Structure formats: C-alpha cells, structure tokens
Amino acid sequence: MIMADDKDVLRDVWFGRIPACFTLSPDETTEREAEPYYLLLPRVSYLTLVTDKVKKHFLKVMKAEDVEEMWFEHEGTPLKWHYPIGVLFDLHASNSALPWNITVHFKNFPEQDLLHCSTNSVIEAHFMSCIKEADALKHKGQVINDMQKKDHKQLWMGLQNDKFDQFWAMNRKLMEYPTEEGGFRYIPFRIYQTMSDRPFIQTLFRPVSSEGQALTLGDLLKELFPAAIEDEPKKFQVMIHGIEPLLETPIQWLSEHLSHPDNFLHISIIPAPSD
Amino acid sequence: MTGERKPASCFLDEKTFRLCCRLFLQHSESIQDGWIWEQIKGSDEGFMKKTVLIPVKSSLLDKQHESIQAENTELPTDDFEADAEDETAGVDAVCESHAVLRYEYHVLYSCSYQIPVLYFRASALDGRSLSLEEVWSNVHPNYRQRLKQEPWDTLTQQEHPLLGQPFFMLHPCRTEEFMKPALELAHAQNRKVNYIVSWLSVVGPVVGLDVPLSFSTAVSAPD
C-alpha cells in the first residue's frame, strides 16, 4: 500500500467537507413556506463562520421582528458552534445517513447550552484562544508569543477565507519542536463523548515516554479511556476527522498532521454501530 | 508565556492547587464564607464553588437601556461620563421587581496554563442569565480600562470545561500579570504564600467577588 505523503494528509484534513441540509424549525414564524438549504460544510471551520448564506436564505421568509440570534440543533441537541464542524458531525451524526440534517432556530436561544456568537470577532477570539492554549502545552507559549499580531491575523484569515497555504505558512512554526526532545512538551488534545455530562477530557500527556519511546494513540486511550480500546466486543469507535486511525499511530504524528487549525487533536468516542 | 523570566514563580501544579484549596476551604468554613468543593463524579477532579446574592444598580435590569447599549457599542464604554449617564437613565427607567442578582463563582485548575482560573455566571432571581454587557457593567470602572485592551485576553464567555455550560471567564493570560507583583514581593520577604488566597484576593474583586481580609492572615501555605 502506498502511504500518502505527509503534506497530502494536511491537505485532506483541511479540505474535508460534510454535506448538510438546513431546515427551518417549525417553531419559527414565517410569512411563507421555507425551502431547506443545502451546503457543503468544511470540517475544520465553525458553524457560525460558514452559514451566512443559510441565514440570508431563511430571512427571506421571515419578518425582522421574529429574528434573534441564529442557532442550530440536530435531533434535539443544540450544536455548539465553538466546536469544529467535523467534531460535531463525528460526535452526533457520523453513523447516520447523509446529508447531515440540521435544524435552524431564530428564537428561544438555549442560554444554558450555547455560547453567544454575536459577531465574527467572537469566533476569531475563540479560535486564537485555542491556538494560544495549544501552544502553551506544546512550547510553553514561546512560539505564539514570539509571533507578531499580523502573524496571528494570518492564521485567522487563512481559516476564514479557506486559504491552506496562507494558514500553513504560519502554522508550520507551531508544529516545530527541538529535535532532541522528540516531540512537543505536551500534546494538545480533547476527547469527546456524548454519554457523559462532562464535555471533554483533557489532561497533560507527553508524546515521548521517560525511556524515550514514542507513545501512541493506544497509549493515550489506555490511560484516559480504556473501554475504547477493548476489542471483544468492540463497543466504541475512536474517530478523528471521520476516520479511525490505527491505535499504533504515534500521538506526536497525529498531533502534527491530524490536528484542527486550532492546533488541537479532537478525538470523538462514539458507540460502535450495531449491525 | 511571560512567566518564563522567573521559572515556576507564577505557576501552580495541580497537587499544590488542591492543597491550597483545601486550606482555603477550611478557613471559609470557619468564618462561614460559603465556599464548597465540588467533586466531578467518577474522577479525582473538582473545583471550588460559591454562590452569592448581590444587589444591583437599578439601571441594570432595564431592558430598554440594555438594547440601546448593545446597539451603540460591542463592548461597553468605560469613561466616567458614560457611567453618570447610566445612573440617571436608570433612575428614570422602569425597574423590575427583582433588585438582586445571583452570582456563582467557580475556581478551576487549568492544566494547560498551570494556574487557577475563575469562572462565573450571573442570573436574575427569575432565572434569566445575564449577558456579557450586563456583567461588564458590574465590573468596577477602575478595572474596565485594563481589561478592554486585548479582546481575547479579558472577560469572555466560555464553556465550563467540567460542566459544559456557558460561563464567563477571566482569561488566564491577564491573571499572570496581576499575580506577579504579589508573588515576587512575598518571595523577596521570604514569606510563603497560599497561591489561591493571593490570586483570588486580586482577581475576585474585579468581578464582584469579595475575599475577606482574614483569608490573608489565617490561611497557611502548603508545605
């Protein structure tokens, strides 16, 4: 089997798309019937960043006074816009038929579940905050702090305008490490699952053991979610960008190649589909 | 992070965090200050929590006033003239019957930044959550100028990492700036500090949380 070039992996991750169908909630007041709106969503972006067209489409059939902050829901679960789109899909709909059915709301904002997102600067602030936290883990924040404001802006603009080269021109600096270390100080990761109240699991995890061995995805899960690596029977799927990487994959490699633009490795653990 | 200049002085490991909290909670219990430890089911992680009821400026609950503020600015203005206007507008405005707000403060440990972080949420007694604008207007004017400098370094709405619900958070980056002078002074005087007491005494008042003076004298540092 021919192994894909590492750079190809970066492109495949960046350009991953999910077909979605947006339907207006029956609770909304409309002047006439609203047609559903179809859109290909970038896995690595955020719902509120890429749905201006969805908003415009539904506003056509609504009165201005009936329109408050737009929010999304899938089968009754409010969708957290601040999670990358691909993570939301893997977590809630990866084993359902495509397209991903999302319901659009313009009132009754669920204050207890969702963060507000009044403007794109809120998304930018959140995105940059994640990048900063990831660098705190990888490099004690030294790389991000040494960058200028315009470099930070380049990261955000790259994501916002879907410019792979512009983004990676800067992001590659955040993926470097001293050769003698063998990897980052700690791996920025989050493990999500829908079966617990806790939103995610995040702890300090070094990519290289004290004996100098490269640790794997399996090692990470053994420590934090051992049930996910049980085989007989297989109860869970461990998903990153919609695929199940081999457990033998070094966690350092995953962090460098399968992280989201926010520099975090987002891992979804979902119940294995029963055949 | 800027703490690199003085290694370890601004950082706190998780074990020390828990010890400091335990000592903090012991004193809180003795003076009935209301703090408790909330453990996460099925793990050894947890956080300190305190709920307070605070009286509110009469202008705060006026919906008309809010919507005008929201239309004019993304972040509230912080000059004193604007404040004076707020007060007079409030006096003329119609108030709701609830003149009390419920603030819930949580002290969590951030393993990414290796420091404690303050989360809080606020609601009216009828359960309505307060917006960022409303919370901002409760921040003392003296602090607003500094907090406004970096949009993503200040007071923002965040998902609570253990509960998954929207809270407001004072971003860790700014916290370091507040802490450094206090820690350096204690270090120079060969005094040991309880990090949580020092830290909360500085950041708490910024968001309306009072830490009685007895904490500074009565709570010891972990060994």
Coordinates of C-alpha atoms in Angstrom, one line a residue:
Chain A
M1 CA 0.0 0.0 0.0
I2 CA 1.3 3.4 -0.9
M3 CA 1.4 5.7 2.1
A4 CA 0.2 9.2 1.4
D5 CA 2.7 11.9 1.7
D6 CA 2.5 13.8 5.0
K7 CA 1.7 17.0 3.1
D8 CA -1.2 15.3 1.4
V9 CA -2.6 14.4 4.8
L10 CA -2.6 18.1 5.7
R11 CA -4.5 19.0 2.6
D12 CA -7.0 16.2 3.0
V13 CA -7.7 17.3 6.6
W14 CA -8.1 21.0 5.5
F15 CA -10.4 20.3 2.6
G16 CA -12.6 17.8 4.3
R17 CA -16.3 18.6 3.7
I18 CA -19.6 17.4 5.1
P19 CA -22.9 17.7 3.1
A20 CA -25.6 19.3 5.2
C21 CA -29.2 20.1 4.8
F22 CA -30.5 23.1 6.8
T23 CA -34.3 23.1 7.7
L24 CA -36.1 25.9 9.5
S25 CA -37.6 24.8 12.8
P26 CA -41.4 24.5 12.6
D27 CA -41.5 26.7 15.8
E28 CA -40.4 29.7 13.7
T29 CA -42.9 32.2 12.4
T30 CA -42.7 32.5 8.6
E31 CA -44.6 34.5 6.0
R32 CA -44.4 31.6 3.6
E33 CA -43.0 28.1 3.5
A34 CA -39.2 27.8 3.8
E35 CA -37.3 25.6 1.5
P36 CA -34.4 23.6 3.0
Y37 CA -30.9 24.9 2.2
Y38 CA -28.1 22.5 1.2
L39 CA -24.5 23.4 1.9
L40 CA -21.1 21.6 2.0
L41 CA -19.6 22.4 5.4
P42 CA -15.8 22.5 5.9
R43 CA -14.9 20.0 8.7
V44 CA -12.2 22.4 10.1
S45 CA -14.3 25.5 10.4
Y46 CA -17.1 26.7 12.7
L47 CA -20.9 26.7 12.1
T48 CA -21.4 30.4 12.7
L49 CA -18.5 31.3 10.4
V50 CA -19.8 29.5 7.3
T51 CA -23.6 29.9 7.5
D52 CA -24.2 33.5 6.4
K53 CA -25.9 32.1 3.3
V54 CA -28.2 29.9 5.4
K55 CA -29.2 32.9 7.4
K56 CA -29.9 35.0 4.3
H57 CA -31.9 32.2 2.8
F58 CA -34.3 31.9 5.8
L59 CA -34.5 35.6 6.5
K60 CA -36.2 35.9 3.1
V61 CA -39.3 34.2 4.5
M62 CA -39.3 35.8 8.0
K63 CA -40.2 39.2 9.5
A64 CA -37.3 41.1 11.0
E65 CA -39.0 41.3 14.4
D66 CA -39.2 37.5 14.6
V67 CA -35.4 37.1 14.1
E68 CA -33.0 36.9 17.0
E69 CA -29.6 35.1 17.2
M70 CA -29.5 32.1 14.9
W71 CA -28.6 28.8 16.4
F72 CA -28.5 25.2 15.2
E73 CA -29.7 21.9 16.5
H74 CA -29.5 18.2 15.4
E75 CA -32.2 15.8 16.7
G76 CA -32.9 17.9 19.7
T77 CA -29.3 18.6 20.6
P78 CA -28.2 22.2 20.4
L79 CA -25.0 22.3 18.3
K80 CA -22.0 24.1 20.0
W81 CA -20.7 26.4 17.3
H82 CA -17.4 26.7 19.1
Y83 CA -16.6 23.1 18.4
P84 CA -15.2 22.5 14.9
I85 CA -17.9 21.3 12.5
G86 CA -16.2 18.0 11.9
V87 CA -16.1 17.2 15.6
L88 CA -19.9 17.9 15.9
F89 CA -20.6 15.7 13.0
D90 CA -18.4 12.8 14.1
L91 CA -19.9 13.0 17.6
H92 CA -23.6 13.3 16.7
A93 CA -24.2 12.1 13.2
S94 CA -21.3 10.1 11.8
N95 CA -23.3 6.8 11.7
S96 CA -26.5 8.4 10.3
A97 CA -27.4 8.8 6.6
L98 CA -26.1 11.8 4.7
P99 CA -26.8 14.7 4.3
W100 CA -26.5 15.8 7.9
N101 CA -29.9 17.3 8.9
I102 CA -29.5 20.4 10.9
T103 CA -32.5 22.4 12.2
V104 CA -32.2 26.2 12.2
H105 CA -33.7 28.4 15.0
F106 CA -34.0 32.2 15.4
K107 CA -35.6 32.3 18.8
N108 CA -35.6 30.7 22.3
F109 CA -31.8 30.7 22.4
P110 CA -30.7 27.9 24.8
E111 CA -28.7 30.1 27.3
Q112 CA -27.8 27.0 29.4
D113 CA -26.2 25.2 26.5
L114 CA -24.8 27.5 23.9
L115 CA -22.3 30.4 23.9
H116 CA -23.4 33.5 22.2
C117 CA -21.8 34.4 18.9
S118 CA -22.8 38.0 18.0
T119 CA -20.0 38.7 15.6
N120 CA -17.1 37.1 13.7
S121 CA -14.7 38.6 16.3
V122 CA -16.2 36.3 18.9
I123 CA -15.2 33.3 16.6
E124 CA -11.8 34.8 16.0
A125 CA -11.2 35.3 19.7
H126 CA -12.2 31.7 20.4
F127 CA -10.0 30.4 17.6
M128 CA -7.0 32.3 18.7
S129 CA -7.6 31.4 22.3
C130 CA -7.5 27.7 21.4
I131 CA -4.3 28.2 19.4
K132 CA -2.7 30.0 22.3
E133 CA -3.7 27.3 24.7
A134 CA -2.3 24.6 22.4
D135 CA 1.0 26.5 22.2
A136 CA 1.1 26.8 26.0
L137 CA 1.0 23.0 26.1
K138 CA 3.5 22.4 23.2
H139 CA 6.0 25.2 23.7
K140 CA 5.1 27.0 27.0
G141 CA 3.6 29.6 24.7
Q142 CA 7.0 30.7 23.4
V143 CA 6.2 30.3 19.7
I144 CA 2.9 32.1 19.7
N145 CA 4.2 34.9 21.9
D146 CA 7.2 35.4 19.5
M147 CA 4.8 35.9 16.6
Q148 CA 3.6 39.3 15.7
K149 CA 0.0 40.4 15.6
K150 CA 0.0 40.2 11.8
D151 CA 1.1 36.6 12.0
H152 CA -1.8 35.8 14.4
K153 CA -4.1 37.6 11.9
Q154 CA -2.7 35.4 9.1
L155 CA -3.7 32.3 10.9
W156 CA -7.3 33.6 11.4
M157 CA -7.6 34.9 7.8
G158 CA -6.3 31.6 6.4
L159 CA -9.1 29.8 8.2
Q160 CA -11.8 32.4 7.5
N161 CA -11.0 32.5 3.8
D162 CA -10.2 28.8 3.3
K163 CA -6.6 29.6 2.3
F164 CA -4.5 26.5 3.1
D165 CA -1.1 27.9 2.0
Q166 CA -1.6 31.2 3.9
F167 CA -2.6 29.3 7.0
W168 CA 0.2 26.8 6.9
A169 CA 2.9 29.4 6.2
M170 CA 2.4 30.4 9.8
N171 CA 1.1 27.2 11.3
R172 CA 4.2 25.3 10.5
K173 CA 6.1 27.3 13.1
L174 CA 3.6 26.0 15.7
M175 CA 4.4 22.4 14.6
E176 CA 8.1 22.6 15.2
Y177 CA 10.0 21.2 18.2
P178 CA 13.6 20.7 19.3
T179 CA 14.9 17.5 17.6
E180 CA 16.5 16.3 20.8
E181 CA 13.1 16.4 22.5
G182 CA 11.4 14.0 20.0
G183 CA 8.2 15.9 20.1
F184 CA 6.1 18.6 21.8
R185 CA 6.2 19.2 25.5
Y186 CA 2.6 18.1 25.9
I187 CA 0.1 17.1 23.2
P188 CA -2.9 19.4 22.9
F189 CA -5.9 17.1 22.7
R190 CA -9.5 16.7 23.8
I191 CA -11.5 13.5 23.9
Y192 CA -15.3 13.9 23.4
Q193 CA -18.1 11.6 24.0
T194 CA -21.9 12.1 24.3
M195 CA -22.5 9.6 27.0
S196 CA -21.3 11.7 29.9
D197 CA -22.2 15.2 31.4
R198 CA -18.5 16.1 31.2
P199 CA -18.0 18.0 27.9
F200 CA -14.5 16.6 27.2
I201 CA -11.4 15.0 28.8
Q202 CA -8.2 17.0 28.6
T203 CA -5.0 16.3 30.6
L204 CA -1.3 16.7 30.4
F205 CA 0.2 13.9 28.1
R206 CA 3.8 13.7 26.9
P207 CA 4.3 12.3 23.4
V208 CA 7.5 10.5 24.4
S209 CA 7.9 8.3 27.5
S210 CA 10.6 8.8 30.1
E211 CA 12.5 6.0 28.3
G212 CA 12.4 7.8 25.0
Q213 CA 9.7 5.7 23.4
A214 CA 7.2 7.4 21.1
L215 CA 3.8 7.0 22.7
T216 CA 0.8 6.0 20.5
L217 CA -3.0 6.8 20.3
G218 CA -3.5 3.5 22.1
D219 CA -1.3 4.6 24.9
L220 CA -3.3 7.8 25.3
L221 CA -6.6 5.9 25.3
K222 CA -5.3 3.2 27.7
E223 CA -4.7 5.9 30.2
L224 CA -7.8 8.0 29.7
F225 CA -10.5 5.8 28.1
P226 CA -9.5 2.2 28.3
A227 CA -13.0 1.0 27.3
A228 CA -12.4 2.4 23.9
I229 CA -9.6 0.0 23.1
E230 CA -11.4 -3.1 24.1
D231 CA -11.9 -5.5 21.2
E232 CA -14.1 -8.3 22.4
P233 CA -16.7 -7.0 21.8
K234 CA -15.9 -3.7 20.2
K235 CA -18.1 -1.1 22.0
F236 CA -16.7 2.2 20.7
Q237 CA -15.3 3.9 17.6
V238 CA -12.4 6.3 18.1
M239 CA -12.8 8.9 15.4
I240 CA -10.6 11.7 14.2
H241 CA -11.7 13.7 11.1
G242 CA -14.2 11.0 10.3
I243 CA -11.7 8.1 10.3
E244 CA -10.5 5.6 12.8
P245 CA -6.7 5.9 12.9
L246 CA -4.7 2.8 13.9
L247 CA -4.1 2.7 17.6
E248 CA -0.4 2.1 16.9
T249 CA -0.1 5.6 15.3
P250 CA 2.4 7.8 17.3
I251 CA 0.5 10.6 19.1
Q252 CA 3.2 13.1 18.0
W253 CA 2.5 12.3 14.3
L254 CA -1.3 12.7 14.9
S255 CA -0.8 16.0 16.7
E256 CA 1.3 17.3 13.8
H257 CA -0.9 16.1 11.0
L258 CA -4.5 15.5 12.2
S259 CA -4.9 18.5 14.5
H260 CA -7.5 21.0 13.6
P261 CA -6.4 24.5 12.6
D262 CA -6.9 25.4 16.3
N263 CA -3.9 23.1 16.9
F264 CA -5.9 20.7 19.0
L265 CA -6.3 17.0 18.3
H266 CA -10.1 16.5 18.7
I267 CA -10.9 12.8 19.3
S268 CA -14.5 11.6 19.3
I269 CA -15.5 8.4 21.0
I270 CA -18.9 7.2 19.8
P271 CA -20.8 4.0 20.3
A272 CA -19.9 1.4 17.7
P273 CA -22.8 0.9 15.3
S274 CA -24.6 -2.3 16.0
D275 CA -25.1 -4.2 12.8
Chain B
M1 CA 4.2 32.5 28.5
T2 CA 5.8 35.6 30.1
G3 CA 6.3 33.5 33.3
E4 CA 9.4 32.1 31.7
R5 CA 11.5 35.0 33.1
K6 CA 11.1 33.7 36.6
P7 CA 10.6 30.0 36.3
A8 CA 7.9 28.4 38.5
S9 CA 7.1 31.7 40.3
C10 CA 3.7 32.2 38.6
F11 CA 2.8 28.6 38.0
L12 CA 1.0 26.1 40.2
D13 CA 1.0 22.4 39.8
E14 CA -2.3 20.5 40.3
K15 CA -1.3 18.9 43.6
T16 CA -0.4 22.3 45.2
F17 CA -3.6 23.7 43.8
R18 CA -5.6 21.1 45.6
L19 CA -3.7 21.6 48.9
C20 CA -4.1 25.4 48.7
C21 CA -7.9 24.9 48.1
R22 CA -8.2 22.6 51.0
L23 CA -6.6 25.1 53.3
F24 CA -8.7 27.9 51.8
L25 CA -11.9 25.9 52.3
Q26 CA -11.1 25.1 55.9
H27 CA -10.9 28.8 56.7
S28 CA -14.0 29.6 54.6
E29 CA -15.9 27.0 56.7
S30 CA -14.7 28.6 60.0
I31 CA -16.0 32.0 59.0
Q32 CA -19.0 30.7 57.0
D33 CA -17.9 32.4 53.8
G34 CA -19.8 29.9 51.7
W35 CA -17.2 28.1 49.6
I36 CA -17.5 24.4 49.0
W37 CA -15.6 21.8 47.0
E38 CA -17.5 20.2 44.1
Q39 CA -16.1 16.8 43.0
I40 CA -16.6 15.5 39.5
K41 CA -18.4 12.1 39.6
G42 CA -16.0 9.3 38.8
S43 CA -12.8 11.3 38.8
D44 CA -10.5 13.0 41.3
E45 CA -11.0 16.3 39.7
G46 CA -13.1 19.1 41.1
F47 CA -13.4 22.8 41.8
M48 CA -14.3 25.4 44.5
K49 CA -17.7 27.0 44.3
K50 CA -19.5 29.8 45.9
T51 CA -22.9 31.4 45.2
V52 CA -23.7 35.0 46.3
L53 CA -26.6 37.3 46.0
I54 CA -25.7 40.8 45.2
P55 CA -27.8 43.9 45.0
V56 CA -27.8 45.5 41.6
K57 CA -27.7 49.0 40.1
S58 CA -31.3 50.0 39.2
S59 CA -30.2 50.7 35.6
L60 CA -29.0 47.1 35.1
L61 CA -32.4 45.4 34.7
D62 CA -33.9 48.0 32.4
K63 CA -34.4 46.2 29.1
Q64 CA -34.7 49.4 27.1
H65 CA -31.4 50.7 28.5
E66 CA -29.7 47.4 27.6
S67 CA -30.8 47.3 24.0
I68 CA -29.6 50.9 23.5
Q69 CA -26.2 50.0 24.9
A70 CA -26.0 46.9 22.7
E71 CA -26.8 48.9 19.6
N72 CA -24.2 51.5 20.3
T73 CA -21.2 49.5 21.2
E74 CA -19.8 46.0 21.1
L75 CA -18.1 46.4 24.4
P76 CA -19.5 48.9 27.0
T77 CA -17.7 52.3 27.3
D78 CA -15.6 52.8 30.3
D79 CA -15.4 56.6 30.8
F80 CA -16.9 58.2 33.8
E81 CA -19.3 60.4 31.8
A82 CA -21.0 57.3 30.4
D83 CA -21.3 55.9 33.9
A84 CA -23.0 59.0 35.2
E85 CA -25.5 58.8 32.3
D86 CA -26.2 55.2 33.1
E87 CA -27.2 56.1 36.6
T88 CA -29.6 58.9 35.6
A89 CA -31.1 56.8 32.9
G90 CA -31.6 54.1 35.5
V91 CA -33.4 56.4 37.8
D92 CA -35.9 57.3 35.2
A93 CA -36.3 53.8 33.9
V94 CA -38.8 51.2 34.9
C95 CA -37.2 48.6 37.2
E96 CA -38.3 45.0 37.5
S97 CA -39.2 43.9 41.0
H98 CA -36.0 41.8 41.4
A99 CA -33.2 44.1 42.5
V100 CA -30.8 41.2 43.3
L101 CA -28.5 39.1 41.1
R102 CA -27.3 35.6 41.7
Y103 CA -23.5 35.2 41.0
E104 CA -22.0 31.8 41.1
Y105 CA -18.2 31.6 41.2
H106 CA -16.1 28.6 40.4
V107 CA -12.3 28.2 40.9
L108 CA -10.8 25.6 38.5
Y109 CA -7.4 24.4 37.7
S110 CA -6.0 24.9 34.2
C111 CA -3.5 22.2 33.3
S112 CA -2.7 23.9 30.1
Y113 CA -1.6 27.2 31.8
Q114 CA -0.8 25.6 35.2
I115 CA -2.6 28.2 37.1
P116 CA -6.1 28.6 38.6
V117 CA -8.9 30.2 36.6
L118 CA -12.0 32.0 37.8
Y119 CA -15.3 31.1 36.0
F120 CA -18.6 32.7 37.0
R121 CA -22.2 33.1 35.8
A122 CA -24.8 35.5 36.8
S123 CA -28.6 35.4 36.7
A124 CA -31.6 37.4 37.8
L125 CA -33.7 35.7 40.5
D126 CA -36.2 34.7 37.9
G127 CA -33.5 32.6 36.3
R128 CA -32.7 34.8 33.3
S129 CA -29.0 34.6 32.5
L130 CA -27.1 37.9 32.3
S131 CA -25.4 38.9 29.1
L132 CA -21.8 39.9 28.7
E133 CA -22.8 43.5 28.5
E134 CA -24.7 43.3 31.8
V135 CA -21.8 41.6 33.5
W136 CA -19.4 44.2 32.1
S137 CA -21.4 47.0 33.6
N138 CA -21.0 45.3 37.0
V139 CA -17.2 45.4 36.6
H140 CA -15.7 48.2 38.6
P141 CA -14.8 51.2 36.3
N142 CA -11.2 51.0 37.6
Y143 CA -10.7 47.6 36.1
R144 CA -12.6 48.1 32.8
Q145 CA -9.8 50.1 31.0
R146 CA -7.2 47.4 31.6
L147 CA -9.4 44.5 30.8
K148 CA -10.5 46.0 27.5
Q149 CA -7.0 46.2 26.0
E150 CA -6.9 42.8 24.4
P151 CA -10.2 41.4 23.2
W152 CA -9.2 37.8 23.6
D153 CA -7.4 38.4 26.9
T154 CA -10.2 39.7 29.0
L155 CA -13.6 38.7 30.2
T156 CA -15.3 36.3 27.8
Q157 CA -18.0 33.7 27.6
Q158 CA -16.6 30.2 27.7
E159 CA -17.7 26.7 28.0
H160 CA -17.1 25.4 31.6
P161 CA -14.6 22.6 31.0
L162 CA -16.1 20.3 33.6
L163 CA -19.8 21.1 33.4
G164 CA -20.1 22.0 29.7
Q165 CA -22.3 25.1 30.3
P166 CA -21.7 28.7 29.3
F167 CA -19.8 30.7 32.0
F168 CA -17.8 33.9 32.0
M169 CA -14.1 33.6 32.4
L170 CA -11.3 35.9 33.3
H171 CA -8.6 34.8 30.8
P172 CA -5.5 33.2 32.3
C173 CA -3.0 35.5 30.4
R174 CA -4.1 38.6 32.3
T175 CA -4.2 36.8 35.6
E176 CA -0.4 36.2 35.4
E177 CA 0.1 40.0 35.1
F178 CA -1.9 40.6 38.3
M179 CA -0.1 37.8 40.3
K180 CA 3.5 38.6 39.6
P181 CA 4.0 41.6 41.9
A182 CA 2.3 39.8 44.8
L183 CA 4.4 36.7 44.4
E184 CA 7.7 38.5 43.9
L185 CA 7.1 40.6 47.0
A186 CA 6.4 37.5 49.1
H187 CA 9.5 35.8 47.7
A188 CA 11.7 38.8 48.5
Q189 CA 10.4 38.8 52.0
N190 CA 10.9 35.1 52.4
R191 CA 7.2 34.6 53.0
K192 CA 5.3 31.5 51.8
V193 CA 2.0 32.3 50.2
N194 CA -1.1 30.4 49.7
Y195 CA -1.4 30.9 45.9
I196 CA -5.2 30.6 45.9
V197 CA -5.6 33.2 48.6
S198 CA -3.3 35.7 46.9
W199 CA -4.7 35.1 43.5
L200 CA -8.4 35.2 44.4
S201 CA -7.9 38.3 46.5
V202 CA -6.6 40.1 43.4
V203 CA -8.9 38.8 40.7
G204 CA -12.0 38.2 42.7
P205 CA -12.9 41.9 43.3
V206 CA -12.6 42.6 39.5
V207 CA -15.7 40.6 39.0
G208 CA -17.5 41.4 42.2
L209 CA -16.2 38.6 44.4
D210 CA -15.1 39.7 47.9
V211 CA -12.4 37.8 49.7
P212 CA -12.5 38.8 53.4
L213 CA -9.2 40.0 54.8
S214 CA -8.9 37.2 57.4
F215 CA -8.1 34.8 54.5
S216 CA -4.7 36.5 54.0
T217 CA -3.8 36.2 57.7
A218 CA -5.4 32.9 58.7
V219 CA -4.8 30.6 55.8
S220 CA -1.4 28.9 55.7
A221 CA 0.6 27.9 52.7
P222 CA 1.1 24.2 51.9
D223 CA 4.5 22.8 52.8

